[in-house]
mmCIF file of N, CA and C in Angstrom:
data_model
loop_
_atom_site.group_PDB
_atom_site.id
_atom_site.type_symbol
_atom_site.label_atom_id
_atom_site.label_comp_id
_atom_site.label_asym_id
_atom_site.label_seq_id
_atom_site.Cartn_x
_atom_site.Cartn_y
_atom_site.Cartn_z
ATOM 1 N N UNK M 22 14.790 2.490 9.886
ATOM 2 C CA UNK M 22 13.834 1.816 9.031
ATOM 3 C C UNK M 22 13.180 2.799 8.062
ATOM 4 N N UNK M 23 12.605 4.051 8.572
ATOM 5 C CA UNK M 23 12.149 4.951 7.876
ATOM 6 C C UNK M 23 13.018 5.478 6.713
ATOM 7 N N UNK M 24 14.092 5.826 7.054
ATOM 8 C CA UNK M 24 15.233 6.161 5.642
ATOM 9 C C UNK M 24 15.277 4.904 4.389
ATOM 10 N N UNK M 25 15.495 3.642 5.007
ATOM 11 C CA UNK M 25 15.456 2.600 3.940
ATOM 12 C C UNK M 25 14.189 2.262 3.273
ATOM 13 N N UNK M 26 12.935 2.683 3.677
ATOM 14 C CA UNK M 26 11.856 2.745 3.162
ATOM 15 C C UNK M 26 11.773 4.158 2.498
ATOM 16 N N UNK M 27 12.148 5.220 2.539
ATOM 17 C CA UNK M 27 12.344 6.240 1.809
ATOM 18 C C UNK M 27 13.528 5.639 0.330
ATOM 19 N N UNK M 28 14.218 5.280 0.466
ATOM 20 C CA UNK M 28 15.283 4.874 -0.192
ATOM 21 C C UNK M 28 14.074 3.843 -1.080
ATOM 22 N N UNK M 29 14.026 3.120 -0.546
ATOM 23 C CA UNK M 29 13.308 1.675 -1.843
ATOM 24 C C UNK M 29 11.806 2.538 -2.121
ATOM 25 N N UNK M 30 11.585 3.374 -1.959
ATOM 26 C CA UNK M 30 10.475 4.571 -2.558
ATOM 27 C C UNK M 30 10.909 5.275 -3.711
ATOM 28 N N UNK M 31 11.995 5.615 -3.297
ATOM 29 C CA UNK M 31 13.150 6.424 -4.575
ATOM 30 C C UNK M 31 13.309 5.042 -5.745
ATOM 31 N N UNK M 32 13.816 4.305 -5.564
ATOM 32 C CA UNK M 32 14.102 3.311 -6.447
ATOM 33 C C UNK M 32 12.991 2.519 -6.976
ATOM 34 N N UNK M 33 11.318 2.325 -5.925
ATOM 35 C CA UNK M 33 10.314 2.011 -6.874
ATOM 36 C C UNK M 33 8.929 2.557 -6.514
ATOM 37 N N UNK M 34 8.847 4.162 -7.302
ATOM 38 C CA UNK M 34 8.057 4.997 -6.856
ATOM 39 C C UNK M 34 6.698 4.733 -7.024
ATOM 40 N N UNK M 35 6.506 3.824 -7.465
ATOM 41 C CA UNK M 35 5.010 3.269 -8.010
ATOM 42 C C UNK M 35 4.496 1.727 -7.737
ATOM 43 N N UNK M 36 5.748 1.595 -6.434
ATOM 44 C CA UNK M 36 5.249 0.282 -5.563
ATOM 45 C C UNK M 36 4.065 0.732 -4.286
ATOM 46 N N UNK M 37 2.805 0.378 -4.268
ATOM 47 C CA UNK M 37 1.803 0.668 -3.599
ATOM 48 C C UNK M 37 2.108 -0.411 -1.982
ATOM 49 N N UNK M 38 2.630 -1.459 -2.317
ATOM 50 C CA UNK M 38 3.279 -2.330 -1.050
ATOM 51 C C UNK M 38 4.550 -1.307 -0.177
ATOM 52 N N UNK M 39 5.192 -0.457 -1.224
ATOM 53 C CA UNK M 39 5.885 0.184 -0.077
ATOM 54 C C UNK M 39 5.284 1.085 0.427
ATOM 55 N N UNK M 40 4.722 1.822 -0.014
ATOM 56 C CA UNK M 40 3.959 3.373 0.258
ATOM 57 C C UNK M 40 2.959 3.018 1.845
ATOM 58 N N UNK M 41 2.261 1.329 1.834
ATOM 59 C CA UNK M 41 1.789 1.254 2.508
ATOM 60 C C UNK M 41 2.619 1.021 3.742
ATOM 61 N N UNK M 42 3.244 0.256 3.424
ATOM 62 C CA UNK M 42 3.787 -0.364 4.519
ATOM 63 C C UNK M 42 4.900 1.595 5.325
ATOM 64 N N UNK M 43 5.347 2.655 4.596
ATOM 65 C CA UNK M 43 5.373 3.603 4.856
ATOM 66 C C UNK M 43 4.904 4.157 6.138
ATOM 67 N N UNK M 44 3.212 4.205 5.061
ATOM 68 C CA UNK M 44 2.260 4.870 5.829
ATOM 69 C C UNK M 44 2.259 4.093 7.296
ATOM 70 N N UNK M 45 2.635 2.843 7.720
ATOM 71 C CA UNK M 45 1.828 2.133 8.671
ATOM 72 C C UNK M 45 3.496 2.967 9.377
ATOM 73 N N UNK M 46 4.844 2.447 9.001
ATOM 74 C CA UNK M 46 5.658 3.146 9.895
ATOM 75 C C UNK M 46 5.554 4.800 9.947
ATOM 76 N N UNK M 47 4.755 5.460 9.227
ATOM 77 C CA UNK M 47 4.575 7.125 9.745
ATOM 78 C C UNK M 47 3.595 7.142 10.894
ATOM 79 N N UNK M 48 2.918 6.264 10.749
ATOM 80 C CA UNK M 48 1.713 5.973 11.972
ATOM 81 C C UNK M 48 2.003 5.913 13.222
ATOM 82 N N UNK M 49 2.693 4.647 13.256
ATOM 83 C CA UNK M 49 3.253 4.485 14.518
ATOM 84 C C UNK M 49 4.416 5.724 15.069
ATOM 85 N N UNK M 50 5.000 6.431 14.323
ATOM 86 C CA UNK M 50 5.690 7.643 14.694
ATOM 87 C C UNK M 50 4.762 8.598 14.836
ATOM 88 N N UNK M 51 3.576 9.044 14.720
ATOM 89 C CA UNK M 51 3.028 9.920 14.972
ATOM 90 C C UNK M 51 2.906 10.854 13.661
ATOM 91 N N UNK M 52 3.594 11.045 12.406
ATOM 92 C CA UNK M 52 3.488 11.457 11.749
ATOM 93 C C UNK M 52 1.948 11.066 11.027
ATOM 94 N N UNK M 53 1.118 11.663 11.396
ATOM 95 C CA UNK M 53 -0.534 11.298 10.683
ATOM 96 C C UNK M 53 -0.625 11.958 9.343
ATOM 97 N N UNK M 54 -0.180 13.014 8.931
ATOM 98 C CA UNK M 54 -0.260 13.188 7.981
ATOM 99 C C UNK M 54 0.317 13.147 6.575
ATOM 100 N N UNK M 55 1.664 13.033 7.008
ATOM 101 C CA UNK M 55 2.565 11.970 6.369
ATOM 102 C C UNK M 55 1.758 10.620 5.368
ATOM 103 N N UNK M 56 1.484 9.836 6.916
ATOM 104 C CA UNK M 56 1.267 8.646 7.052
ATOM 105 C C UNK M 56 -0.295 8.642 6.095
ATOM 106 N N UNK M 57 -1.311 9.700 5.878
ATOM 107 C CA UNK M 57 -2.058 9.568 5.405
ATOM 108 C C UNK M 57 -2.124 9.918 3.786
ATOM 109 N N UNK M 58 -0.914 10.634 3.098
ATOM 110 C CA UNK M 58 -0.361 10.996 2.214
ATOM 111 C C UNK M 58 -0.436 9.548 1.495
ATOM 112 N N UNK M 59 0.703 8.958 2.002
ATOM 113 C CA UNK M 59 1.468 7.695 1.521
ATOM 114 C C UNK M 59 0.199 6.640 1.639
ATOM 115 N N UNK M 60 -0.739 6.229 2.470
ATOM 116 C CA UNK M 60 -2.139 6.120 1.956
ATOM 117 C C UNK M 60 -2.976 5.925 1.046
ATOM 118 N N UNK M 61 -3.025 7.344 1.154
ATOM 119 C CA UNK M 61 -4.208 7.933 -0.224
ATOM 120 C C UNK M 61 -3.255 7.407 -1.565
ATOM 121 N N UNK M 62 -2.118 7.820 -1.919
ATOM 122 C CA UNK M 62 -1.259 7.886 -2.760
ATOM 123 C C UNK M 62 -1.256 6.258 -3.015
ATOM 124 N N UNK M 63 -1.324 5.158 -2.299
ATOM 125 C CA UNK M 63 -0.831 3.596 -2.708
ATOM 126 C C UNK M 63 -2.265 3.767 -3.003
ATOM 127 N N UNK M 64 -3.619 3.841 -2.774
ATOM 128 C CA UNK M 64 -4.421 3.522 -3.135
ATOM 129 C C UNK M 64 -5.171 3.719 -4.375
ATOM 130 N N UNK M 65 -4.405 4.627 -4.894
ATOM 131 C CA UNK M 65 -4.782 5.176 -6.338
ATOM 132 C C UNK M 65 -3.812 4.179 -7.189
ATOM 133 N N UNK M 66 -2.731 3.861 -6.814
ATOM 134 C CA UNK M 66 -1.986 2.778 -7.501
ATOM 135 C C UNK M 66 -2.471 1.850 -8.152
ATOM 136 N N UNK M 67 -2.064 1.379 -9.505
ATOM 137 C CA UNK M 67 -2.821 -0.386 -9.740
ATOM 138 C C UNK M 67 -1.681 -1.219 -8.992
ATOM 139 N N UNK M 68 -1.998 -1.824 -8.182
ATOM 140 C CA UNK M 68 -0.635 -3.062 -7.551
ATOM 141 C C UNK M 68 -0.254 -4.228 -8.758
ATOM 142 N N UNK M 69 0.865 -3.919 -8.905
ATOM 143 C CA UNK M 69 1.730 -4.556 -10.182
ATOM 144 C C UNK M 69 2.208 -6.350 -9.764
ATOM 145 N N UNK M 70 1.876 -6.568 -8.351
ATOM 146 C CA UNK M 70 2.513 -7.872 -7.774
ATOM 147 C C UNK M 70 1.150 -8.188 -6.660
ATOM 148 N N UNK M 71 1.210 -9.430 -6.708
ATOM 149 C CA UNK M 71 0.412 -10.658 -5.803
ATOM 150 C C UNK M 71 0.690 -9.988 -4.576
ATOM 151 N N UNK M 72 1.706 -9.409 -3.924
ATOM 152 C CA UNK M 72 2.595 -9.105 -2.586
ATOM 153 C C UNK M 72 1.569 -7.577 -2.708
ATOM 154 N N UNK M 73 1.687 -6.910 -4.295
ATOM 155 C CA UNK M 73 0.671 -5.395 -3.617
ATOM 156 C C UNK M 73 -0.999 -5.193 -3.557
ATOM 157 N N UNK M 74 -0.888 -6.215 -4.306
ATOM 158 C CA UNK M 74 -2.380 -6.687 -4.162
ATOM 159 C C UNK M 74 -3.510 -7.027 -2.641
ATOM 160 N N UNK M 75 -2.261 -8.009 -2.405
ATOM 161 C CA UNK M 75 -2.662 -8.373 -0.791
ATOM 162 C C UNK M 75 -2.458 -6.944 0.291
ATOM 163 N N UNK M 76 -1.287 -6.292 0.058
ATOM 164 C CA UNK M 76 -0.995 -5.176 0.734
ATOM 165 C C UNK M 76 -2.397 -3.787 0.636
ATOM 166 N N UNK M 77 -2.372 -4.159 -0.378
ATOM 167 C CA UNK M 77 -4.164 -2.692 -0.592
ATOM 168 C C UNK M 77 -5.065 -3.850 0.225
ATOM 169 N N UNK M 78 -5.507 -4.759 -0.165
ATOM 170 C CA UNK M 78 -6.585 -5.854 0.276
ATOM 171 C C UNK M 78 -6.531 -5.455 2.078
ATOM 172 N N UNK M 79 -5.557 -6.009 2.473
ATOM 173 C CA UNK M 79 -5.421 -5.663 3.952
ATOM 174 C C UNK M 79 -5.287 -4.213 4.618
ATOM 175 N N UNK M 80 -5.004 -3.219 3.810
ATOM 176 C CA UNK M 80 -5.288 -1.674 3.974
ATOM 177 C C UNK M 80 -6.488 -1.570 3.903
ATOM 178 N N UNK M 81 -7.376 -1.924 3.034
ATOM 179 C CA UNK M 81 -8.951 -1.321 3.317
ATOM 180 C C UNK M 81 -9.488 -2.368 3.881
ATOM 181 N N UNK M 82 -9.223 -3.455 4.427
ATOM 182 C CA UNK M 82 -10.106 -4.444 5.234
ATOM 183 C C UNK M 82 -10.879 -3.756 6.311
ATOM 184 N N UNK M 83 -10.256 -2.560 7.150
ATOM 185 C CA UNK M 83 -11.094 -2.101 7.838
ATOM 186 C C UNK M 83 -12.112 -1.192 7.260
ATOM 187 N N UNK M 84 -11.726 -0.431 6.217
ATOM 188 C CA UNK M 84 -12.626 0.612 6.381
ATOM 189 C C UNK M 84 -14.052 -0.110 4.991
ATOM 190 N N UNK M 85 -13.355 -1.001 4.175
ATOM 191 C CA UNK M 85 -14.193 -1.071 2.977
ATOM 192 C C UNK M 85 -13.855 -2.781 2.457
ATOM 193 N N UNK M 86 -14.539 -3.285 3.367
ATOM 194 C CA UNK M 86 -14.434 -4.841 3.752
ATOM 195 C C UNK M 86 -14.607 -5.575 1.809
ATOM 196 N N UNK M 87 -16.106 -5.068 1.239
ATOM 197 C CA UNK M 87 -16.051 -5.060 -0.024
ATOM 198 C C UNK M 87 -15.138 -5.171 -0.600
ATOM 199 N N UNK M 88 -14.463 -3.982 -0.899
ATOM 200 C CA UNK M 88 -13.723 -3.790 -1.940
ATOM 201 C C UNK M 88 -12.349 -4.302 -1.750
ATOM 202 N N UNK M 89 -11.825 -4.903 -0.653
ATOM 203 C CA UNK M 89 -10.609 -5.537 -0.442
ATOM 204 C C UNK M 89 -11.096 -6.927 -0.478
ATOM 205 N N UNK M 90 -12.169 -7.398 -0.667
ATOM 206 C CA UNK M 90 -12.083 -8.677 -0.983
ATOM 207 C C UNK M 90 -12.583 -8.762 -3.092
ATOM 208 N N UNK M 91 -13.017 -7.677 -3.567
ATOM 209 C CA UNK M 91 -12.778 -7.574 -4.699
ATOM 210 C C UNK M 91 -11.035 -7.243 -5.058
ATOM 211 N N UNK M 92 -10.678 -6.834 -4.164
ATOM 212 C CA UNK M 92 -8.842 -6.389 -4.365
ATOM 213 C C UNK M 92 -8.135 -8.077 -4.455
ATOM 214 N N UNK M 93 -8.332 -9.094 -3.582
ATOM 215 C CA UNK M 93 -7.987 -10.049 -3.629
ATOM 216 C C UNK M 93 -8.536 -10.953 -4.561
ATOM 217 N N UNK M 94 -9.746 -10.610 -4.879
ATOM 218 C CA UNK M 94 -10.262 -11.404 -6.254
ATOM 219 C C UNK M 94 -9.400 -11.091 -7.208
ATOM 220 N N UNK M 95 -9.398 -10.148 -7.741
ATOM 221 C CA UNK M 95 -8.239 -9.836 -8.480
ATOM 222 C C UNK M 95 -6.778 -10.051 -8.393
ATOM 223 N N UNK M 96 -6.247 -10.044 -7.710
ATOM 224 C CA UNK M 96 -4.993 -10.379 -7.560
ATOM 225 C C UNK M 96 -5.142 -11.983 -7.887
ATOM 226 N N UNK M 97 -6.591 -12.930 -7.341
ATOM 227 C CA UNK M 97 -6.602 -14.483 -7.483
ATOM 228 C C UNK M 97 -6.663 -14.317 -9.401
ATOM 229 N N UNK M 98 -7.292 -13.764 -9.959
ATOM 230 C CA UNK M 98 -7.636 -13.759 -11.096
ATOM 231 C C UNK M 98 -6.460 -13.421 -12.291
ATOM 232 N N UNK M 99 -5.628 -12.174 -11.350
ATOM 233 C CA UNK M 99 -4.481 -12.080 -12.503
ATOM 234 C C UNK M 99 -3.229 -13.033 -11.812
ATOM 235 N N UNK M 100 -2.986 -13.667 -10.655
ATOM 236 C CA UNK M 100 -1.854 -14.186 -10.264
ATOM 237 C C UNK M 100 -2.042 -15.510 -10.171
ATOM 238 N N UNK M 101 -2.952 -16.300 -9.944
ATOM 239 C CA UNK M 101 -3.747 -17.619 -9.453
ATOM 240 C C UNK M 101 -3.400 -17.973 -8.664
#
């Protein structure tokens, strides 16, 4: 799984839905810092799709409840 998510990283380096979803499989391997790379890195992203929008929204739900429901406002606002 990890190689084919490396692979569709290569092919769309500025998808913040993959980077996350990444980070969550470096996690569960133990790779933390990896996993916190790919992170930081989707979160600086603007999410280009409804699908990366929701994907940041549900990444900071824990830590910054706010601002992932401003993340989903937005995504309602540019996607409807």
């Amino acid at each position: 799984a990890l190689a084919d998510l490396n692979r569709a990283i290569e092919l769309a380096p500025d998808s913040a839905r993959l980077r996350l979803i990444r980070s969550r499989t470096l996690r569960q391997l133990g790779r933390l810092k990896a996993s916190k790379a790919d992170l930081d890195l989707a979160m600086t992203q603007v999410p280009k799709s409804a699908d990366d929008w929701l994907a940041v929204a549900v990444a900071r739900l824990a830590t910054d409840p706010a601002q992932s429901l401003r993340d989903l406002q937005a995504a309602e606002n540019q996607f409807g």
